[in-house]
XYZ file of N, CA, C and O in Angstrom:
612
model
N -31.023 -13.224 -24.937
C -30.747 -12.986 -26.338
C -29.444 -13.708 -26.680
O -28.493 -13.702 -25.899
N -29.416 -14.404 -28.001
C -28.297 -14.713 -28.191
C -27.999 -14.393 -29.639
O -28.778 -14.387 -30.592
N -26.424 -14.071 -29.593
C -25.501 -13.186 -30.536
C -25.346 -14.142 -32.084
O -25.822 -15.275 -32.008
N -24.907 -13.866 -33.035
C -24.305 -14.403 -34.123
C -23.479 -15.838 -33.776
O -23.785 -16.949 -34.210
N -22.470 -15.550 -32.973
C -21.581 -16.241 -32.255
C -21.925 -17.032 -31.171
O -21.026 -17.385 -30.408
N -23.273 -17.433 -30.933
C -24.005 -18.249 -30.058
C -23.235 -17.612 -28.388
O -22.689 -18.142 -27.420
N -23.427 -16.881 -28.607
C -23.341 -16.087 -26.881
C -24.049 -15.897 -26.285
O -24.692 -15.303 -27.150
N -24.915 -15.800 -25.100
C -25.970 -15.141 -24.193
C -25.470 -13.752 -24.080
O -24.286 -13.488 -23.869
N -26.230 -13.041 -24.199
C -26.078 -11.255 -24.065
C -27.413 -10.894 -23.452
O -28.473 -10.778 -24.066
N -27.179 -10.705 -21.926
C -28.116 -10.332 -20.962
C -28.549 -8.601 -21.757
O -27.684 -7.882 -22.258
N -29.746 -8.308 -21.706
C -30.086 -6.976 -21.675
C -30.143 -6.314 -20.379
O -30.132 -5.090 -20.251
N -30.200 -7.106 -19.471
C -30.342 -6.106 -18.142
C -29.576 -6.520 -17.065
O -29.873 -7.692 -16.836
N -28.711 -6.110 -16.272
C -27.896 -6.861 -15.391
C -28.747 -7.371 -14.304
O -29.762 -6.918 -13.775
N -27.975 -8.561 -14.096
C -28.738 -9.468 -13.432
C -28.951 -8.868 -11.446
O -28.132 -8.708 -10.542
N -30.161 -8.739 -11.517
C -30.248 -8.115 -9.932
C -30.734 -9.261 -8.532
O -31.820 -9.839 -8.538
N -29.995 -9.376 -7.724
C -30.026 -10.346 -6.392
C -31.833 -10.715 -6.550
O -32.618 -9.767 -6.565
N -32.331 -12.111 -6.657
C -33.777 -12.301 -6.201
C -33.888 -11.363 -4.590
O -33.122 -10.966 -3.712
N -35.125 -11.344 -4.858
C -35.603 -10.726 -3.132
C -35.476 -12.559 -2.564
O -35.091 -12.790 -1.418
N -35.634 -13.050 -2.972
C -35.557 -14.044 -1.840
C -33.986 -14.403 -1.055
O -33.861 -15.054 -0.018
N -32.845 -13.770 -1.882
C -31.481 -13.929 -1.721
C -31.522 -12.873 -0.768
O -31.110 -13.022 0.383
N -32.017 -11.783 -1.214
C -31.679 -10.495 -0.327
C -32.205 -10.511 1.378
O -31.511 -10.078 2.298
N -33.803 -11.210 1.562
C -34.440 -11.884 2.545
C -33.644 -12.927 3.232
O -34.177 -13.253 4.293
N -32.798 -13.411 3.034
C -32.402 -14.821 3.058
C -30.920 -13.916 4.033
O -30.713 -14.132 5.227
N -30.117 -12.992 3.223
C -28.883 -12.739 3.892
C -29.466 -11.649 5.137
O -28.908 -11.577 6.232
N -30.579 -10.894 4.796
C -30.945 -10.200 5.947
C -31.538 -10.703 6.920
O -31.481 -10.058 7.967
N -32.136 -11.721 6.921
C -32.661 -12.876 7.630
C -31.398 -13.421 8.314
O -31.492 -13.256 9.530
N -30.190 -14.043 7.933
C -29.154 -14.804 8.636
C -28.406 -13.578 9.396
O -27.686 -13.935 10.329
N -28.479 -12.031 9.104
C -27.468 -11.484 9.478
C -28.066 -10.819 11.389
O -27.354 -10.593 12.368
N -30.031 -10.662 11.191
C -30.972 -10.978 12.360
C -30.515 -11.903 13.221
O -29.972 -11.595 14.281
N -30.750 -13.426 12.726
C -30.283 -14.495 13.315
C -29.124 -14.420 13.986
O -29.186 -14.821 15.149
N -27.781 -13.913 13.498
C -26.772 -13.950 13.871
C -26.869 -12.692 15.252
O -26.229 -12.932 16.276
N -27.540 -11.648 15.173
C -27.193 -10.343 15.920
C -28.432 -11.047 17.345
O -28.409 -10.550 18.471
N -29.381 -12.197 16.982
C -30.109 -12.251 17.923
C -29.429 -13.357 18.930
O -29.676 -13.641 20.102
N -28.561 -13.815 18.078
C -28.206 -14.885 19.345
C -26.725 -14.048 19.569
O -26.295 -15.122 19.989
N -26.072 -13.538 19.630
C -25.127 -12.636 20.276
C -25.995 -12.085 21.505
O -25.701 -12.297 22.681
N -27.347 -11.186 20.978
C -27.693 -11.002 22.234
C -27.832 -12.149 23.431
O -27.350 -11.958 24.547
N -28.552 -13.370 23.067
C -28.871 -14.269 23.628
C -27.642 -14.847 24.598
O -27.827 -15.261 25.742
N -26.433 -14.797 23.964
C -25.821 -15.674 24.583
C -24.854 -14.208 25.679
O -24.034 -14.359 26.585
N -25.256 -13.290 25.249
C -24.517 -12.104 26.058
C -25.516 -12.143 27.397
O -25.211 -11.785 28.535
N -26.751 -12.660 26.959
C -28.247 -12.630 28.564
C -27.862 -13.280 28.840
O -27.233 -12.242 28.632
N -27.228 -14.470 29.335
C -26.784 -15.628 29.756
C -25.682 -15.610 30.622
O -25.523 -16.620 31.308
N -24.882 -14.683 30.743
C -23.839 -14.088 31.419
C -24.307 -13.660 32.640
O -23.801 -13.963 33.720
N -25.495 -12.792 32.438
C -26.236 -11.626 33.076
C -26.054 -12.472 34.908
O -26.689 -13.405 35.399
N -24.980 -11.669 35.451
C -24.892 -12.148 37.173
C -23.665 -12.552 37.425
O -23.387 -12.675 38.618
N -22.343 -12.944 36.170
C -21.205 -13.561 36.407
C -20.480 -12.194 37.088
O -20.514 -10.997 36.803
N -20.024 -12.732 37.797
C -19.085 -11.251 38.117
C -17.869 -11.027 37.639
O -17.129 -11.953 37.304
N -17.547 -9.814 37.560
C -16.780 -8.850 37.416
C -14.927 -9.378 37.774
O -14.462 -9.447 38.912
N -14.207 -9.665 36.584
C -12.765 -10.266 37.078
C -11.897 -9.146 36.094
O -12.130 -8.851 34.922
N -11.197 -8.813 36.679
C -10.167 -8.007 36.158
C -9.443 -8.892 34.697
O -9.177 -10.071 34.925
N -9.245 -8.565 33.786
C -8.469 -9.439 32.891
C -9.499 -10.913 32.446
O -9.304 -11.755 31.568
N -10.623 -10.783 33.452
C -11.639 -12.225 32.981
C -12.196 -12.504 31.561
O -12.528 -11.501 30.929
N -12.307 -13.379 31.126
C -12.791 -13.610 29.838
C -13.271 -15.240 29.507
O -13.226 -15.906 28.473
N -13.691 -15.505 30.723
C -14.690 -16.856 30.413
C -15.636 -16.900 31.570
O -15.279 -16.066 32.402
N -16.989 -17.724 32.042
C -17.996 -17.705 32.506
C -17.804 -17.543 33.847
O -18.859 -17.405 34.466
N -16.551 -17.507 34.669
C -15.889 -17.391 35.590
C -16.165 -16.040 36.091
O -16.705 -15.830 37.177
N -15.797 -15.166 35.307
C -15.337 -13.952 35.675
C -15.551 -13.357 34.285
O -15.505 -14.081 33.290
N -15.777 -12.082 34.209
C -15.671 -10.985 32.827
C -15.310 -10.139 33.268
O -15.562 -9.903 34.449
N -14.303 -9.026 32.242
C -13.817 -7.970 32.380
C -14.965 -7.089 30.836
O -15.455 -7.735 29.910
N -15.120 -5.307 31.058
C -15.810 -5.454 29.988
C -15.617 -6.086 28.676
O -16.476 -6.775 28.126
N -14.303 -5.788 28.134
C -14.159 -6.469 26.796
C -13.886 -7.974 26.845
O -13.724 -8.660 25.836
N -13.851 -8.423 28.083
C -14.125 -10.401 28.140
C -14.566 -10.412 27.942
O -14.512 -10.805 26.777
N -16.331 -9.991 28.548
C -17.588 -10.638 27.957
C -17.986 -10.281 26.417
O -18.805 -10.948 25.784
N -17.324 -9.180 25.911
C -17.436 -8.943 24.369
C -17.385 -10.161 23.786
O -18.310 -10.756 23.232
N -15.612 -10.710 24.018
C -14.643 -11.227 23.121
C -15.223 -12.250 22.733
O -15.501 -12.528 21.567
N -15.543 -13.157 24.121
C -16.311 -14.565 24.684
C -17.532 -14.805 23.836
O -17.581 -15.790 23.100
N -18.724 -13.761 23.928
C -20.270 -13.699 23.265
C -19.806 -14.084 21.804
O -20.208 -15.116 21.266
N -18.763 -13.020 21.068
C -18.485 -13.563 20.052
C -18.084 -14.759 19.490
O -18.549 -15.431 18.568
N -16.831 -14.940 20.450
C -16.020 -16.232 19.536
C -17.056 -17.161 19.858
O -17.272 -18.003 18.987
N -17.901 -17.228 21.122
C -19.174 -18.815 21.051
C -19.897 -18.329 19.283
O -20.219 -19.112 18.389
N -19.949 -17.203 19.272
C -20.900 -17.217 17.505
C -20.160 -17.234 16.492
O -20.760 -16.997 15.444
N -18.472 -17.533 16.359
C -17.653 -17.820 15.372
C -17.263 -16.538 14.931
O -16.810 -16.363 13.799
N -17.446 -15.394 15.967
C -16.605 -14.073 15.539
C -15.720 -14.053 15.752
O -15.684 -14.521 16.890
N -14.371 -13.717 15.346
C -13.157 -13.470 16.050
C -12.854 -12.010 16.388
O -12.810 -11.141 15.517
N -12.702 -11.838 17.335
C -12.274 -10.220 17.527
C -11.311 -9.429 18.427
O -11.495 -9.430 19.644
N -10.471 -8.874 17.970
C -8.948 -8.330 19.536
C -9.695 -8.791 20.781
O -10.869 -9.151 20.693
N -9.088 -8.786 21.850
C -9.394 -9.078 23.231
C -9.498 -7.833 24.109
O -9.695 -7.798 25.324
N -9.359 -7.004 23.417
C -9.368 -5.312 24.397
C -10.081 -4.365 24.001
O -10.034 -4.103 22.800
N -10.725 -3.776 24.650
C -11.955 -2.658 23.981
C -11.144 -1.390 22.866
O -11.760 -0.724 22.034
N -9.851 -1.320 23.097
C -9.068 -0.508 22.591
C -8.802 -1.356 21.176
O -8.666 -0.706 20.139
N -8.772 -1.977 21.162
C -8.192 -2.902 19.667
C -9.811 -3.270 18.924
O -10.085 -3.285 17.724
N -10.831 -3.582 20.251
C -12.064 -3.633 19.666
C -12.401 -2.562 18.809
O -13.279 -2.565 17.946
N -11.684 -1.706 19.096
C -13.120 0.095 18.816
C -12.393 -0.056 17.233
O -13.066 0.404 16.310
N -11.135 -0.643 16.908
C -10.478 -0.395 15.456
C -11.268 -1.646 14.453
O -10.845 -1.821 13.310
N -12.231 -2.333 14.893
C -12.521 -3.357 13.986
C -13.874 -2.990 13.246
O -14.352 -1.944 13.686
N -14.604 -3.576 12.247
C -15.799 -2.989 11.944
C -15.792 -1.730 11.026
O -14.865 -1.485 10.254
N -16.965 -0.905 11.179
C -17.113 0.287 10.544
C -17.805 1.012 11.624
O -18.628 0.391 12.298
N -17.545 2.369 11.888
C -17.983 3.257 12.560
C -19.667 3.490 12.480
O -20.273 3.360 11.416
N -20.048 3.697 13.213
C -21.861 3.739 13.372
C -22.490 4.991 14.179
O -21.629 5.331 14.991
N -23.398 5.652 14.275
C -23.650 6.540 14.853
C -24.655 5.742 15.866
O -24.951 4.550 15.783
N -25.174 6.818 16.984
C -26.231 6.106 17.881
C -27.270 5.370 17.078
O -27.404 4.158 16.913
N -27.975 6.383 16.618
C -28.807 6.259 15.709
C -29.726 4.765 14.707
O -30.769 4.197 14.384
N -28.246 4.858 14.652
C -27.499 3.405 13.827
C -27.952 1.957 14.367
O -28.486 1.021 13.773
N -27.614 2.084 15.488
C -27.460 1.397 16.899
C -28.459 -0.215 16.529
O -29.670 -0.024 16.426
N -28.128 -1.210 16.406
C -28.508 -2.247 16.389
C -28.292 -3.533 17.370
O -27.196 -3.601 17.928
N -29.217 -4.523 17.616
C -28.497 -5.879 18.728
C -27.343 -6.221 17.896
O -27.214 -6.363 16.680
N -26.581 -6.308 18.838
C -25.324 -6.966 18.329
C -24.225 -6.022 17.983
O -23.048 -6.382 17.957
N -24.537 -5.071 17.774
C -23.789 -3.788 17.448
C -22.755 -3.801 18.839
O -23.074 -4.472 19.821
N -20.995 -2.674 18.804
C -20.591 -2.525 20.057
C -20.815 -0.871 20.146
O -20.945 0.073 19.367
N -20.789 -1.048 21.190
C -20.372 0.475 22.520
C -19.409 0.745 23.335
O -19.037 -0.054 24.195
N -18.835 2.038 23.137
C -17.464 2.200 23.987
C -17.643 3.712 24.780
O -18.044 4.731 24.217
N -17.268 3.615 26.153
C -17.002 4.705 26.760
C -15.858 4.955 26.934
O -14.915 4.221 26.641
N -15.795 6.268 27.546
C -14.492 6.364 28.328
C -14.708 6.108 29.719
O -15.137 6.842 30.609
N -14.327 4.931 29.726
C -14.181 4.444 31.006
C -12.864 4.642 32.034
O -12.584 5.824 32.231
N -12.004 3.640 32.728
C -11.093 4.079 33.463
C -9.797 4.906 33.021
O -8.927 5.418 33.726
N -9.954 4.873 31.552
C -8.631 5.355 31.137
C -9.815 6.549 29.598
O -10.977 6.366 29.235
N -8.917 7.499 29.192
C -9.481 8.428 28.031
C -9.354 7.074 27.120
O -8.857 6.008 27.484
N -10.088 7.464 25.490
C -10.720 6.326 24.409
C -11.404 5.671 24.864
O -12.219 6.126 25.666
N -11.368 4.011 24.482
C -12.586 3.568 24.126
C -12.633 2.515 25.136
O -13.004 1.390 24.803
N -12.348 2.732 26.148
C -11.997 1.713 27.427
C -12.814 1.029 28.105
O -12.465 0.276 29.014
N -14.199 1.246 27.677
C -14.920 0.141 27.864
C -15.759 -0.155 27.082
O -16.113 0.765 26.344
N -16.287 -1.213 26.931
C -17.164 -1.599 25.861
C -18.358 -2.505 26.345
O -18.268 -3.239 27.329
N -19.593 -2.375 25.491
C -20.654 -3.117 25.917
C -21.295 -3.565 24.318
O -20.904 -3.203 23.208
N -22.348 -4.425 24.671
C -22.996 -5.481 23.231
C -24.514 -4.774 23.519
O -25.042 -4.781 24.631
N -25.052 -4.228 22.436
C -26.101 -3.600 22.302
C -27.077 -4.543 22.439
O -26.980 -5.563 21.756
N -28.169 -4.383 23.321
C -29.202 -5.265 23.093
C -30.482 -4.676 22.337
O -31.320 -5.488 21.947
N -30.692 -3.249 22.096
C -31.918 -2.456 21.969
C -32.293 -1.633 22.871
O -32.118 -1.845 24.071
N -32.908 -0.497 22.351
C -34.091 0.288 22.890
C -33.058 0.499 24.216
O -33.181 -0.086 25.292
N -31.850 1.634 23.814
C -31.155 2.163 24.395
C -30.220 1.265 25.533
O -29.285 1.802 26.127
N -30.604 -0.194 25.757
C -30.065 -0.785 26.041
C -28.740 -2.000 26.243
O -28.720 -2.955 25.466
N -28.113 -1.923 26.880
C -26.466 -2.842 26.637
C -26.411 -4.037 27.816
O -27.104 -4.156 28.827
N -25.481 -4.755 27.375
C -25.413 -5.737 28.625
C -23.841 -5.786 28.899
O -23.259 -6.299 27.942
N -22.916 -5.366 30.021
C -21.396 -4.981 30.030
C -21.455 -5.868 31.249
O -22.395 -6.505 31.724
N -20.000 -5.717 31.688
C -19.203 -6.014 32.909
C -18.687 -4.894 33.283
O -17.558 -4.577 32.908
N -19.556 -3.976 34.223
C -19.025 -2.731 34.723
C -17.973 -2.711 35.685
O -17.340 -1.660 35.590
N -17.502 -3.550 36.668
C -16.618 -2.823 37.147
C -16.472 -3.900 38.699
O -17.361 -4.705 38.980
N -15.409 -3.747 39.434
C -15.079 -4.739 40.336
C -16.374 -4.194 41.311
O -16.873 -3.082 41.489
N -16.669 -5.623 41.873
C -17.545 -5.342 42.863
C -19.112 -5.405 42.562
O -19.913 -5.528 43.489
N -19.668 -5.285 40.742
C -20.204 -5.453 40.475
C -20.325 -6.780 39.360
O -19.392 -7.478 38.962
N -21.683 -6.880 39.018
C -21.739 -8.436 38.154
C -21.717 -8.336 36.465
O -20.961 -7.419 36.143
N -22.092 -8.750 35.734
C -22.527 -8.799 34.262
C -24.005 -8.643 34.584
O -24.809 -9.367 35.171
N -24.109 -7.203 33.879
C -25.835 -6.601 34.013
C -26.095 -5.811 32.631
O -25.450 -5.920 31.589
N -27.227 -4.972 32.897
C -27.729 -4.307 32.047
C -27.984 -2.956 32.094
O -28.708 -2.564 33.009
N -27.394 -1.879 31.034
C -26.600 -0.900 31.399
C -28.251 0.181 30.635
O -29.295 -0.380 30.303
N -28.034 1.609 30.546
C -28.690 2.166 29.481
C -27.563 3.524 29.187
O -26.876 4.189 29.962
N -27.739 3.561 27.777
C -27.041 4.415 26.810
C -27.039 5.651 27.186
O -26.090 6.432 27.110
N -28.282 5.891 27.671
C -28.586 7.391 27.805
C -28.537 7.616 29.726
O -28.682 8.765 30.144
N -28.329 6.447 30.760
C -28.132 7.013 31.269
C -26.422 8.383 31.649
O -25.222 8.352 31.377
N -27.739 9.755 32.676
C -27.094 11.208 32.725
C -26.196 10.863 33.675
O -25.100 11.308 33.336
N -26.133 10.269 34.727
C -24.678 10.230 35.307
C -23.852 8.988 34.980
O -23.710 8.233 35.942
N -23.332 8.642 33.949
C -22.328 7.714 33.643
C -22.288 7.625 32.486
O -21.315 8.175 31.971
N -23.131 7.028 31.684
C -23.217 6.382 30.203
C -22.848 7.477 29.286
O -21.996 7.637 28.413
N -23.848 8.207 29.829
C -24.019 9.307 28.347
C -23.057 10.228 28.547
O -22.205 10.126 27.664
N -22.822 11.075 29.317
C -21.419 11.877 29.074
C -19.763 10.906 28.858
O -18.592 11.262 28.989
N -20.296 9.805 28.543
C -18.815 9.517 28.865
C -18.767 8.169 27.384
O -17.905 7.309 27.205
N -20.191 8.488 26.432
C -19.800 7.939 25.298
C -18.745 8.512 24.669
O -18.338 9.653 24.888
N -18.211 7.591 23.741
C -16.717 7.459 23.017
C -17.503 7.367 21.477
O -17.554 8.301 20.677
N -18.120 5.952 21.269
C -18.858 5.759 19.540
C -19.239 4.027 19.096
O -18.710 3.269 19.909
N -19.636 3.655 18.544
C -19.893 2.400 18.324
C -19.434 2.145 17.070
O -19.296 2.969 16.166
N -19.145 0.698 17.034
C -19.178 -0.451 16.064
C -19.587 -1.344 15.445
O -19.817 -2.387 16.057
N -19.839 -1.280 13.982
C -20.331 -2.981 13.520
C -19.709 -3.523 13.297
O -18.752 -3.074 12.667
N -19.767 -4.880 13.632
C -18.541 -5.875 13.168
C -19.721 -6.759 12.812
O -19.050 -7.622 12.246
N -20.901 -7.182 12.715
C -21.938 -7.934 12.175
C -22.754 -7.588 11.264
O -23.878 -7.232 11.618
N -22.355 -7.602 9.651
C -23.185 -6.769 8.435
C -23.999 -7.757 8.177
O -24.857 -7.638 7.303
């Protein structure tokens, strides 16, 4: 419609095409599937105290690393990790999403990259490699969740 004053005067506010809306939920998939991808790729490096390249991983190395290869930037410590993002419930739980236990120390001291269907891929611990963890396991995982993060909307 246009006014006296040759203006456009929308009657209805203008709402995102579905193809825009398809399009950002589509890139934001893309983005959470190759995080997983490049977190499987790790899967066998072992376990370095303070590690954070293909060498060696510590848990929040292999976080930091998966990311910055996908142009995330994010703290270098599961403790500075757990403050980034927005809080998520299990529930919630998506690839690409993070996970924090209480690991060697109380908070959020370790962290893992969600792959699905209760599953994570971490750097547990000296002596062991970069593997694949589950959420719900009863002696480790699950009593000793802390809470997760999105940092990929």
């Amino acid at each position: 419609v246009i006014d006296k004053n040759e203006r456009v005067i929308l009657k209805e506010p203008v709402k995102p095409r579905a193809k825009e809306v398809i399009e950002t939920a589509s890139k934001e998939k893309d983005k959470r599937q190759l995080i997983v991808q490049t977190a499987m790729k790790y899967l066998g490096v072992p376990y370095r105290w303070g590690g954070a390249n293909p060498s060696g991983f510590d848990s929040s190395g292999i976080i930091w690393y998966t990311f910055k290869e996908n142009g995330i930037q994010l703290p270098r410590v599961s403790f500075d990790m757990y403050k980034v993002g927005r809080p998520i419930s299990k529930e919630e739980l998506l690839p690409g999403d993070l996970v924090f236990f209480e690991g060697y120390a109380p908070g959020p001291s370790h962290g893992v990259i969600y792959i699905g269907d209760g599953k994570f891929v971490h750097s547990p611990r000296t002596g062991k490699t970069v593997s694949i963890g589950r959420i719900d396991d009863p002696y480790y995982y699950a009593p000793r969740y802390y809470g997760a993060r999105r940092v990929i909307e």
